[in-house]
XYZ file of C-alpha atoms in Angstrom:
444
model
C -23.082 15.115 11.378
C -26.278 13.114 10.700
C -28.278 11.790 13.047
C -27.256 7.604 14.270
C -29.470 5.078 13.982
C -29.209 4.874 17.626
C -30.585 8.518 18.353
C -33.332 7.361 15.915
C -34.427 4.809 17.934
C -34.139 6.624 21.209
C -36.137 9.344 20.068
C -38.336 8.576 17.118
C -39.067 11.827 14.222
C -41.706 13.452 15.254
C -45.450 13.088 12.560
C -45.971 15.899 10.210
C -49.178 14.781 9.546
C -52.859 14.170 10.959
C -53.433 11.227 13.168
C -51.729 8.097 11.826
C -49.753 9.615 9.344
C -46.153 10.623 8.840
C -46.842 12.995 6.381
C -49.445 15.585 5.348
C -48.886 14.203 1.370
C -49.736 10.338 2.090
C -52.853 11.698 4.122
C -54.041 13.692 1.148
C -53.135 10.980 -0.915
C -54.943 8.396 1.346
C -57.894 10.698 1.494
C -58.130 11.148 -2.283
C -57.769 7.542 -2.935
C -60.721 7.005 -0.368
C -63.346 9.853 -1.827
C -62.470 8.144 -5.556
C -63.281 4.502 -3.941
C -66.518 5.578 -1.784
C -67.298 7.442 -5.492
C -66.490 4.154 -7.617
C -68.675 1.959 -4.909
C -71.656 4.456 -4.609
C -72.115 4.334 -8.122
C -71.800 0.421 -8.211
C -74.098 0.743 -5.065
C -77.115 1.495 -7.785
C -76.795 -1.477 -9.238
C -76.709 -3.754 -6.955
C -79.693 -2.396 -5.195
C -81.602 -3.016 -8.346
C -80.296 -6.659 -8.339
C -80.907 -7.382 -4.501
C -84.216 -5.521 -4.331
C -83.538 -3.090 -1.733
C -83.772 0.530 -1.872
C -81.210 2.936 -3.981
C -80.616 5.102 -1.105
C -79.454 1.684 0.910
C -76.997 0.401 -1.835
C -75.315 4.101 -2.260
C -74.987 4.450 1.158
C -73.145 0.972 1.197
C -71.307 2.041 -1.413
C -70.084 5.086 -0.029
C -69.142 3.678 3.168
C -67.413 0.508 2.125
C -64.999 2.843 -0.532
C -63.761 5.482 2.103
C -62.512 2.501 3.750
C -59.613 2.747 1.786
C -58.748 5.397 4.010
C -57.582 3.157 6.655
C -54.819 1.497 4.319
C -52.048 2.871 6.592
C -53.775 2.019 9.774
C -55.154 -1.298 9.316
C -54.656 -2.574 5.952
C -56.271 -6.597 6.843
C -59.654 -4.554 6.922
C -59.311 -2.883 3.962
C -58.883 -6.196 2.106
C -61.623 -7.943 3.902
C -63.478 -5.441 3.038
C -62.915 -5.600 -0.274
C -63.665 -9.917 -0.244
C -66.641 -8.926 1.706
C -68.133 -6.444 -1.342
C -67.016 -8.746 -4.120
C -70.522 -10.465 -4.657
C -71.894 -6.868 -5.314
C -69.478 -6.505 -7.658
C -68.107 -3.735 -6.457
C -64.796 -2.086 -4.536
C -62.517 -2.948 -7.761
C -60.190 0.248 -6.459
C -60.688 -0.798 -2.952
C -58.994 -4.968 -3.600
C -56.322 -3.667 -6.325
C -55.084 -0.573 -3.320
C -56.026 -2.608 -0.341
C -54.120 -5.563 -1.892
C -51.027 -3.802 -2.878
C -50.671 -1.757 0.634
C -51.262 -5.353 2.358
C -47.944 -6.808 0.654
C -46.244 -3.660 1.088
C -46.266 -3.544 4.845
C -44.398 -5.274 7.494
C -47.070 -8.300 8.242
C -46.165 -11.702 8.304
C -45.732 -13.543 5.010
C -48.514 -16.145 6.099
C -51.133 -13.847 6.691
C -50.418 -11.811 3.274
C -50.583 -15.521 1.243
C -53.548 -15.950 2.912
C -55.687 -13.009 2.412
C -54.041 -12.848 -1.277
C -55.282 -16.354 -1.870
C -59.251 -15.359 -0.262
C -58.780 -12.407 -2.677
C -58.083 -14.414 -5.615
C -60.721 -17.123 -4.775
C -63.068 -14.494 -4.135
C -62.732 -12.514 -7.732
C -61.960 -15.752 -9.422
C -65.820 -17.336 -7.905
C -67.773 -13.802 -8.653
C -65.554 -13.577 -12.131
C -66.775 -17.270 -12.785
C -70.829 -16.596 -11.696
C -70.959 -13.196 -13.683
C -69.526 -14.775 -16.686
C -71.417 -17.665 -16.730
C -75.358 -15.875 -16.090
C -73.778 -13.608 -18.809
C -73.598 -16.350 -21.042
C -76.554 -18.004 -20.146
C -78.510 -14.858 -20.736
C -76.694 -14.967 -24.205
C -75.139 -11.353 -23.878
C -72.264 -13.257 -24.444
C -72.114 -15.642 -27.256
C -68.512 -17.094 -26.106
C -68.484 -20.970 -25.727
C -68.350 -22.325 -22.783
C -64.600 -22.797 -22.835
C -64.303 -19.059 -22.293
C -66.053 -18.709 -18.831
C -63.106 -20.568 -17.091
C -60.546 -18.746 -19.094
C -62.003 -15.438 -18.337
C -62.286 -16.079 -14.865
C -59.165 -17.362 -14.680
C -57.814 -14.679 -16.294
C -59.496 -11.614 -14.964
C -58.584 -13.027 -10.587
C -54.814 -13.124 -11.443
C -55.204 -9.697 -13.384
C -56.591 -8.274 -10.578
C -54.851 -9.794 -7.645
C -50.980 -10.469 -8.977
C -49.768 -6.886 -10.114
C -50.488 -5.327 -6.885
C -49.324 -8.084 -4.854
C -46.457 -8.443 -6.713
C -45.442 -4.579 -6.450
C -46.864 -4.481 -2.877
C -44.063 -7.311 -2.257
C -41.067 -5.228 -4.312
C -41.852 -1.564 -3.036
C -41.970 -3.352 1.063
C -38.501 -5.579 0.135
C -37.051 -2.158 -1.405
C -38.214 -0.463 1.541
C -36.503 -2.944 3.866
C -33.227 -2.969 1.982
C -33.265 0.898 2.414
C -33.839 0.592 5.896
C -31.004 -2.045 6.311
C -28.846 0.336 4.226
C -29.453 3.234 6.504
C -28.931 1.521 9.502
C -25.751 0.278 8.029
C -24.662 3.151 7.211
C -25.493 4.096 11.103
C -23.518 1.605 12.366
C -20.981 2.342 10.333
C -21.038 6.199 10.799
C -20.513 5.294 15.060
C -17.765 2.874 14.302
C -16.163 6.203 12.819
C -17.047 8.235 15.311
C -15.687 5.828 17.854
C -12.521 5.068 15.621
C -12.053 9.407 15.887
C -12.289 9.063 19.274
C -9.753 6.171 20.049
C -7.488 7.801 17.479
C -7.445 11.096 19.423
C -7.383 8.988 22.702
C -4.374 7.441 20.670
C -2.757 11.505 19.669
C -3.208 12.492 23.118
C -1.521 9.972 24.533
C 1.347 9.687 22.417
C 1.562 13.863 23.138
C 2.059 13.255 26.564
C 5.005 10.607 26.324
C 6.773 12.635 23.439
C 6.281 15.967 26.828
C 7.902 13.231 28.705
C 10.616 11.873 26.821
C 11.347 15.657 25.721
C 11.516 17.114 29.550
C 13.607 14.003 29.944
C 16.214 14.462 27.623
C 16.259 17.644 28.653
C 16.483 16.577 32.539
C 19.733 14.411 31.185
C 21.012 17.380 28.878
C 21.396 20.243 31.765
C 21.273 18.339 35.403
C 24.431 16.857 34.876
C 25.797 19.567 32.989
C 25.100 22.358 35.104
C 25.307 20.649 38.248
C 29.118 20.561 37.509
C 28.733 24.147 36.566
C 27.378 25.138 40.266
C 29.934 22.995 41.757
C 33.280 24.308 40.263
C 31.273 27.871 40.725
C 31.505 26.877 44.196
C 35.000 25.664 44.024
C 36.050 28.320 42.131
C 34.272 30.946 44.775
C 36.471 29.052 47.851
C 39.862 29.277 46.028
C 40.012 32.379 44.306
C 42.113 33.992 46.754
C 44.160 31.169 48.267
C 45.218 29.335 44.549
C 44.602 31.908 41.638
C 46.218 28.895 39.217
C 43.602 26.468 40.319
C 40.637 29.403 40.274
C 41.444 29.564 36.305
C 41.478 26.243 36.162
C 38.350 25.833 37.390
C 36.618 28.910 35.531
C 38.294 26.907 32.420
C 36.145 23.898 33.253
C 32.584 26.180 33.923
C 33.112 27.756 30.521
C 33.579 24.151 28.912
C 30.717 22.959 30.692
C 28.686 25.833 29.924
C 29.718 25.419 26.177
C 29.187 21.408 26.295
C 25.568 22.329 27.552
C 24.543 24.742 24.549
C 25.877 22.357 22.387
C 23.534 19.576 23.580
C 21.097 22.247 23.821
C 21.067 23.793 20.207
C 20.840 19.538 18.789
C 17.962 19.007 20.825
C 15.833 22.442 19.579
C 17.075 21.685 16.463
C 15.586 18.214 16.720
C 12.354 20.027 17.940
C 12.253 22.712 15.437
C 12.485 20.109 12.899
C 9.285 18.150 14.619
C 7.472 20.935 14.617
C 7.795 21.800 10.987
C 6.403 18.465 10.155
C 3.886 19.048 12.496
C 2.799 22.659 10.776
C 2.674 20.717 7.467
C 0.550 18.274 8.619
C -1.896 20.337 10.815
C -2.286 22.270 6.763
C -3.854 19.169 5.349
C -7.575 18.600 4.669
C -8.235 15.366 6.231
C -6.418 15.464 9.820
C -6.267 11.395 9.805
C -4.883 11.216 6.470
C -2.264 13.671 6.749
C -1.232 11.727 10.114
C -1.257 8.625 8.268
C 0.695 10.560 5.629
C 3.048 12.001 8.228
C 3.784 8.483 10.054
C 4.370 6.809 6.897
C 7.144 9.536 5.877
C 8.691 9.139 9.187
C 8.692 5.628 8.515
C 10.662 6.002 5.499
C 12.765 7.984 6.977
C 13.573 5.443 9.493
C 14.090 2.563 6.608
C 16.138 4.830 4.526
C 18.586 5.394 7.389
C 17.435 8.852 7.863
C 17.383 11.793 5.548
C 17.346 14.555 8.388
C 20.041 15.277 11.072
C 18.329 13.483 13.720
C 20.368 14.922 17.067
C 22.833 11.668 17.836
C 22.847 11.153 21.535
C 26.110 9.932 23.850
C 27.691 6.752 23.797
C 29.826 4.302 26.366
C 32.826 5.208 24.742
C 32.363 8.891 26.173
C 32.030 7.422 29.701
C 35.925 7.997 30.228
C 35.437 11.728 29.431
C 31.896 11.775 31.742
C 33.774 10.223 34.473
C 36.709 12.591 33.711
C 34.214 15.891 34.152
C 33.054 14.302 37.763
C 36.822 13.869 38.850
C 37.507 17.355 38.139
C 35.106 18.242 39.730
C 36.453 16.760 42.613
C 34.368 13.475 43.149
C 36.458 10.198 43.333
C 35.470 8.083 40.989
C 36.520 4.612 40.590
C 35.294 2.942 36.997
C 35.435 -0.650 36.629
C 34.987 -2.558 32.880
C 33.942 -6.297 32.875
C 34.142 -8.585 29.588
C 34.411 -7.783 26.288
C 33.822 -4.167 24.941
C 31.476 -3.635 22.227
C 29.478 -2.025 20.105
C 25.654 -1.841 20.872
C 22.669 -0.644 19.383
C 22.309 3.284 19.924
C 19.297 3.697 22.320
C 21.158 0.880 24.693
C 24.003 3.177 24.640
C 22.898 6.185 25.404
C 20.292 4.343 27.923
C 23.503 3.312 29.688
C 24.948 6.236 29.354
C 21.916 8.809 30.460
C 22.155 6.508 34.095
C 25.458 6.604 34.659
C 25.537 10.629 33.815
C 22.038 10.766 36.037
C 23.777 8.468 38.826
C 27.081 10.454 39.370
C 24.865 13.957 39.178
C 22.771 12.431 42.165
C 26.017 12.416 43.885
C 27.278 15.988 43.049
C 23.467 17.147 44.329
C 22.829 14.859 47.834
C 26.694 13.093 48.502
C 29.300 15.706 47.316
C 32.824 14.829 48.213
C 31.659 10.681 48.642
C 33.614 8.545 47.048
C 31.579 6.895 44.096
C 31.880 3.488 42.683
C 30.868 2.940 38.318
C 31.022 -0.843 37.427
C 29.915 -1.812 33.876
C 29.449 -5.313 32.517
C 29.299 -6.530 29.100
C 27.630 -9.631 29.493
C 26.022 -12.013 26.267
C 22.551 -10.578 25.884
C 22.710 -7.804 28.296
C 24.703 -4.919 29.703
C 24.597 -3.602 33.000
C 25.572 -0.971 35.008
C 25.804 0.082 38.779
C 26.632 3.426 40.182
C 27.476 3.097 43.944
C 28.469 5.847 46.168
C 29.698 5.681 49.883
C 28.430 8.094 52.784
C 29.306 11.643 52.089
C 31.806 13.260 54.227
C 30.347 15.412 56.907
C 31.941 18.936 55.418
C 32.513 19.097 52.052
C 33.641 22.428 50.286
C 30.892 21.591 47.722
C 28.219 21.239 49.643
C 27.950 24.995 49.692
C 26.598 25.019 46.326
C 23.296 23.556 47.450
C 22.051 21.835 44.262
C 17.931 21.669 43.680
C 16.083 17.952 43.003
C 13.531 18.075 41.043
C 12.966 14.101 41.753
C 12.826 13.479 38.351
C 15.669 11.614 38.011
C 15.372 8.339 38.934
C 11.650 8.123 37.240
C 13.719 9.161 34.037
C 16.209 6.662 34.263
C 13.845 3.868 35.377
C 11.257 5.179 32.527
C 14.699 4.741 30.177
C 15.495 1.603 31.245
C 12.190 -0.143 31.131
C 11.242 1.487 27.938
C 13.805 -1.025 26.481
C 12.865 -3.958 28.536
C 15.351 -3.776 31.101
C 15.373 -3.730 34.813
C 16.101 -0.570 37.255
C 16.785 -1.057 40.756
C 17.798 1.980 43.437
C 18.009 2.775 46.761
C 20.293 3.501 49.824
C 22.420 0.640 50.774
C 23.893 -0.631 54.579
C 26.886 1.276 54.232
C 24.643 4.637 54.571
C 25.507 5.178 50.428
C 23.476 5.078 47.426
C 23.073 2.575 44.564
C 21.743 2.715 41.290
C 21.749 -0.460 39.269
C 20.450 -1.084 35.483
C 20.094 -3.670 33.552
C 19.508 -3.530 29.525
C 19.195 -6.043 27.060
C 21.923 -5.799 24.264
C 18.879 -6.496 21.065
């Protein structure tokens, strides 16, 4: 991954070249543009010895110095222009303006102070344009009229001072843009990097509540079943001698707990087996966040459609008679109550109901065998709820011999269950020395 515009400016590229420079090519560059101006100046140097009376030695040497100051562009590109006003009555430094000139508008100095030494420049060649022209005339080595010495002047300063400006000004405005474009494309490259990171924030996440609704399910799917299982074992174990009938009876009811507990089972891997196709297919595609967006918008449809694939149906109220049924034979004393009018409900409130009553009653096979146990549901206008209250347990208890393990994870499931929907859970040992659990679930 590239480096961020933030990690740029936290630790700035290192120069490849000498001193000042960035790069060995713009000092050899700078370097040959400043031996070809100290060149161009030395020889103008000759002349303008002969015109100011001093010695040739003097004007070359002035020459040479004031042309390799072109070599400072980079570094301080107000003195190179200066310097080139300053040499204009010698007529001289006409590489040194045009390159000082250009690298002026190209850099990052205030607009002012480039008008302003662009306007000196173009006063400057336009005055020394004007007085060469003029004496030229005068001399007669020109035989122009006089129309021509303003027009020439004229003329020559914006020649000499507008093309560099002017491309000074577009190469520093491109160079800006590109810098705005990279830093852009900085900012833009973290927002991605933070969206990846939310999104697998976001993954993780929603791993861990499908591990939790998953050990949940299967919490509801084999407590309850099994813990009916271990107490008829136990049953069965205390009356095989004494009542043979009642021993079958009770080895009857293991095996169709047994089989009632694969069969929840096998739905539920199937149901996983199923997820974890989908999830082989989409770990194969190129792009992981496409091929979850890909992924989520199938499920979606498969949601809309009704659903194409067996999708494990869970319980319902209607099989509380037969849950309530299993406990009795078990030998718990159940007592089920029904308030108002029965009906249909959407399927998670069902089998939310159902999953705490089924949780509730296996609570009292595992800490209250042999109590007598109270189930009241209430089918009310926007809600349904549901309370599962058990008296003390009997001291002895021919079932407490089976000595059924708590995980704890009960109530956390149901309350998780409950609240997922926007209900309320409430539980917790009443006066009477029992247990109650009480739910309730909104019917939308």
């Amino acid at each position: 991954m590239t480096t961020t515009g933030e990690e740029r400016a936290e630790v700035p590229p290192p120069r490849a070249g000498p001193w000042w420079w960035d790069r060995v090519r713009s000092a050899v560059l700078d370097v040959s543009l400043g031996v070809v101006s100290a060149l161009e100046c030395g020889v103008e140097g000759v002349r303008f010895a002969g015109d100011a009376g001093i010695p040739v030695a003097v004007g070359v040497v002035f020459g040479l110095l004031a042309g390799a100051v072109l070599v400072l562009r980079r570094r301080w590109p107000i003195t190179v222009v200066l310097v080139s006003i300053a040499v204009l009555p010698a007529q001289m430094g006409f590489l040194l303006g045009i390159v000082g000139l250009y690298t002026l508008a190209a850099s990052e100095l205030p607009r002012r102070i480039i008008a302003a030494l662009a306007g000196m420049s173009f006063v400057g060649t336009l005055i020394v344009t004007f007085v060469w022209v003029r004496q030229g005339v005068d001399r007669g080595d020109l035989s122009f009229g006089d129309w021509v010495v303003p027009f020439a002047s004229l003329t020559t300063a914006l020649g000499v001072t507008a093309p560099p400006l002017l491309l000074g000004l577009y190469v520093g405005a491109r160079r800006r843009l590109m810098e705005s474009l990279r830093e852009r494309a900085d900012s833009l490259e973290r927002e991605l990097q933070l969206l990846a990171e939310r999104a697998e924030e976001r993954a993780e996440w929603a791993r861990g509540e499908e591990r939790t609704r998953i050990a949940r399910e299967m919490h509801d799917v084999v407590a309850h079943r099994v813990s009916l299982m271990v107490v008829h074992a136990a049953a069965l174990q205390a009356v095989a001698r004494k009542d043979p009938e009642k021993a079958v009876k009770n080895a009857a009811l293991v095996g169709d707990m047994g089989r009632q507990a694969l069969t929840e089972l096998r739905e539920m891997l199937g149901v996983l087996r199923s997820g974890a196709v989908e999830a082989r297919r989409v770990r194969g595609a190129v792009v992981p966040l496409a091929a979850v967006g890909a992924a989520a918008a199938a499920a979606a449809d498969r949601e809309r459609a009704g659903g194409d694939e067996p999708a494990g149906e869970g319980p319902c109220l209607s099989e509380l008679d037969e849950l309530i049924g299993q406990s009795a034979a078990a030998g718990m004393v159940v007592d089920l109550s029904v308030e108002g009018e029965t009906r249909a409900y959407a399927p998670e409130v069902e089998q939310t109901a159902y999953r705490v009553v089924q949780e509730a009653l296996t609570n009292v096979h595992k800490h209250a065998a042999g109590a007598k146990t109270h189930v009241r549901l209430a089918h009310r206008v926007s809600e349904i709820a549901m309370q599962v209250e058990n008296e003390p347990p009997p001291e002895l208890s021919s079932a407490s011999s089976a000595r059924l393990p708590s995980g704890g994870n009960g109530l956390v499931g149901m309350k998780e269950r409950v609240s997922a929907l926007g209900g309320v859970f409430v539980s917790g040992p009443t006066d009477a020395g029992g247990f109650r659990v009480s739910a309730v679930i909104p019917a939308a």
